[in-house]
GROMACS .gro file of C-alpha atoms in nm:
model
  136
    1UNK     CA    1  -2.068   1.188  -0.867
    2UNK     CA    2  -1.744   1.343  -0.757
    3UNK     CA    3  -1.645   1.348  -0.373
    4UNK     CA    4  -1.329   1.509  -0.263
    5UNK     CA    5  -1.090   1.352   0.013
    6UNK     CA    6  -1.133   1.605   0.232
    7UNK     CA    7  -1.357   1.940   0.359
    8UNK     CA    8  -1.189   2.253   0.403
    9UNK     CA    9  -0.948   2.251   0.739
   10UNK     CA   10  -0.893   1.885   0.627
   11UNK     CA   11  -1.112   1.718   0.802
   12UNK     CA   12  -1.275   1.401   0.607
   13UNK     CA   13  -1.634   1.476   0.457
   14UNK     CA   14  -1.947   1.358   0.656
   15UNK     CA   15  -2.183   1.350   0.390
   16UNK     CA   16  -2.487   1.115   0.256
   17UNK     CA   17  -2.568   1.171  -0.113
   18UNK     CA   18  -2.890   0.980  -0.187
   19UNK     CA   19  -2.811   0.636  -0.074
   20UNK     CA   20  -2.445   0.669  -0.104
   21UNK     CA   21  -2.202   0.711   0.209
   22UNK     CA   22  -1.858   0.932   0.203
   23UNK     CA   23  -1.730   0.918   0.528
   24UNK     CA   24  -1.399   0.960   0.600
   25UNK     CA   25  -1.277   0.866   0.228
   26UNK     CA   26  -1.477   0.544   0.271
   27UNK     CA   27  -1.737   0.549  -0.017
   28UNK     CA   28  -2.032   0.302  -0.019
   29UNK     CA   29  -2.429   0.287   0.006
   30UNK     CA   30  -2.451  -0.094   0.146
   31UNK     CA   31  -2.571  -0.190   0.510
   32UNK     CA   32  -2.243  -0.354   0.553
   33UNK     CA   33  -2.070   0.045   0.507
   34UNK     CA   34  -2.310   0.225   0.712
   35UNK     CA   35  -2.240  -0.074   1.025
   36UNK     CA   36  -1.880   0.010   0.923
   37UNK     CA   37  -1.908   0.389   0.963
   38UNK     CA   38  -2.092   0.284   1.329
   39UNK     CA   39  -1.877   0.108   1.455
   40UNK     CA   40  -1.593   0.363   1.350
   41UNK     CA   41  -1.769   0.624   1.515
   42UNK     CA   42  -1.859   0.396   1.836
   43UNK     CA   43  -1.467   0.276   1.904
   44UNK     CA   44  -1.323   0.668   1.804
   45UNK     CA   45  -1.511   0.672   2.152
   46UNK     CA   46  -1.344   0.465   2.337
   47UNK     CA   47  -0.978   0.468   2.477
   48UNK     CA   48  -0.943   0.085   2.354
   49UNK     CA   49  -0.690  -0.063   2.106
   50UNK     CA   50  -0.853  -0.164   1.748
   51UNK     CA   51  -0.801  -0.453   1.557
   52UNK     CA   52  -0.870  -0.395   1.194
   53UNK     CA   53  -0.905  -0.698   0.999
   54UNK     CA   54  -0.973  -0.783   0.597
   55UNK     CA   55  -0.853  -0.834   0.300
   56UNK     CA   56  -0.663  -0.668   0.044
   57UNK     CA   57  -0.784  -0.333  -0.046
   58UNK     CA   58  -1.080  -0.388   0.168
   59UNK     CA   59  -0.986  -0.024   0.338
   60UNK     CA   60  -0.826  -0.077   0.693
   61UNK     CA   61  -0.617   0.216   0.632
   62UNK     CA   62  -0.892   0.392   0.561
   63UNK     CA   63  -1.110   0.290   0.863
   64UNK     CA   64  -0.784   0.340   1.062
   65UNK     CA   65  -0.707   0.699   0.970
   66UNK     CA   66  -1.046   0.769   1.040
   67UNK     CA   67  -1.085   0.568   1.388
   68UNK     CA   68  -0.744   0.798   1.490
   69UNK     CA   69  -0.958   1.145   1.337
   70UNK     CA   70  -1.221   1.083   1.556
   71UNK     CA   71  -1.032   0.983   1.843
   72UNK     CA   72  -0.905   1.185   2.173
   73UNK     CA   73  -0.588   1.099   1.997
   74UNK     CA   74  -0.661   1.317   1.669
   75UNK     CA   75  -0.406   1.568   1.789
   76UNK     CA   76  -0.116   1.289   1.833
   77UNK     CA   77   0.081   1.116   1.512
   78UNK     CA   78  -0.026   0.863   1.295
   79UNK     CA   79   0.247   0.630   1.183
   80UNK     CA   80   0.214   0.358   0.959
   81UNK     CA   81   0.454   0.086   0.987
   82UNK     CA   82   0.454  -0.198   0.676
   83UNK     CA   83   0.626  -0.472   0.855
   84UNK     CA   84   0.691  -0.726   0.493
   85UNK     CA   85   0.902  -0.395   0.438
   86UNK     CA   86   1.118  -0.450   0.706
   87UNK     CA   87   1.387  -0.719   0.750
   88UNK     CA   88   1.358  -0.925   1.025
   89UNK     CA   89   1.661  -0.871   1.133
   90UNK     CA   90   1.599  -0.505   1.180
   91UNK     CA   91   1.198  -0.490   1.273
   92UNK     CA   92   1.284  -0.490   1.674
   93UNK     CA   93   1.488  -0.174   1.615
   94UNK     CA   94   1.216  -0.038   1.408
   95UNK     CA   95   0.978  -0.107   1.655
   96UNK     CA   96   1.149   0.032   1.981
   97UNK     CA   97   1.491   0.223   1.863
   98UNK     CA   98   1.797   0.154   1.917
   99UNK     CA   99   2.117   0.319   2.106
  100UNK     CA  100   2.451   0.430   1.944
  101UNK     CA  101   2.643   0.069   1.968
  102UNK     CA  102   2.386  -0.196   1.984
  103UNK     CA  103   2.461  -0.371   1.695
  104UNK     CA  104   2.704  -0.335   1.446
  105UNK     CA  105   2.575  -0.036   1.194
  106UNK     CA  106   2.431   0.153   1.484
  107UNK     CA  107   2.615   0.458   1.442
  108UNK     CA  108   2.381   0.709   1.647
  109UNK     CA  109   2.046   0.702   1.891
  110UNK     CA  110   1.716   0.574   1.681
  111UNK     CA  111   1.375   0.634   1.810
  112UNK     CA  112   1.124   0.364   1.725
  113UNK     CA  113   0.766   0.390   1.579
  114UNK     CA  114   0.648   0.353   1.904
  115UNK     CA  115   0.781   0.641   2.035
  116UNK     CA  116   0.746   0.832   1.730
  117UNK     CA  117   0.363   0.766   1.778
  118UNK     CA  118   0.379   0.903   2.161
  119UNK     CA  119   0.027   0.861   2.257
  120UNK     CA  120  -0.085   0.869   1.901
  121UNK     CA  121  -0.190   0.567   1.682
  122UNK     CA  122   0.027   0.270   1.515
  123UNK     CA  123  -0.156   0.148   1.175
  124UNK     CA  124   0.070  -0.180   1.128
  125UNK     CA  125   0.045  -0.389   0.843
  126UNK     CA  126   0.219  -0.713   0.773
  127UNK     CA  127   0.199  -0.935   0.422
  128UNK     CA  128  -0.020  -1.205   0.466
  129UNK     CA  129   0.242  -1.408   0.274
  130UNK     CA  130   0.514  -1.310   0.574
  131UNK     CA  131   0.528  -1.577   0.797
  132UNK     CA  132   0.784  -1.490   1.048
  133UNK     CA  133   0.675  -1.429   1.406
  134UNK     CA  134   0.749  -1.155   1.630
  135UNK     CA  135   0.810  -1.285   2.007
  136UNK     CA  136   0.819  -1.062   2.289
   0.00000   0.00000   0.00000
């Protein structure tokens, strides 16, 4: 079987061949998928912040993307922020911006991902192996 990523429009195929699931890019014919898919489609409804958890290449990005399709936020960005990407030293200024001056290469005005999002989603990921902590 061949499934494509998305339907015309780009929206994510809904579909159920046989016993197997494609929803959303998420491909799978276990009970464990379809409660998956349910619960995706029960939070979309909800104006609550998700926490996606699992391990690698288990698919949060996936269930993300799709949570923020089905969303009243659909219309808003998506931005994915890898925090192990990001030295500490610089993940606060990432996260919220920065102004011209406030620290030393801060040569112009930064918006942060969190304003760059502006009402939309934030899919942040952090290396399990990363063990500094963010205070706030």
């Amino acid at each position: 079987m061949k499934f494509s990523n998305t339907r015309p429009g780009g929206s994510p195929p809904e579909t159920v061949v046989g016993q197997h699931f494609h929803r959303y890019g998420i491909v799978g014919h276990s009970r464990a998928i379809a409660e998956v898919i349910r619960r995706i489609e029960l939070v979309s409804a909800t104006r609550s912040t998700v926490l996606i958890t699992g391990e690698t290449g288990t698919g949060k990005e996936l269930v993300a993307r799709a949570v923020h399709h089905r969303s009243a936020q659909r219309d808003m960005p998506f931005i994915k922020v890898n925090c192990a990407a990001i030295p500490e030293t610089l993940l606060e200024s990432e996260l919220f911006g920065h102004v011209r001056g406030a620290f030393t290469d801060a040569t112009g005005t930064r918006r942060g991902k969190f304003s760059l999002a502006n009402r939309g989603s934030i899919f942040s990921r952090r290396d399990r192996h990363d063990e500094r902590q963010t205070t706030g």
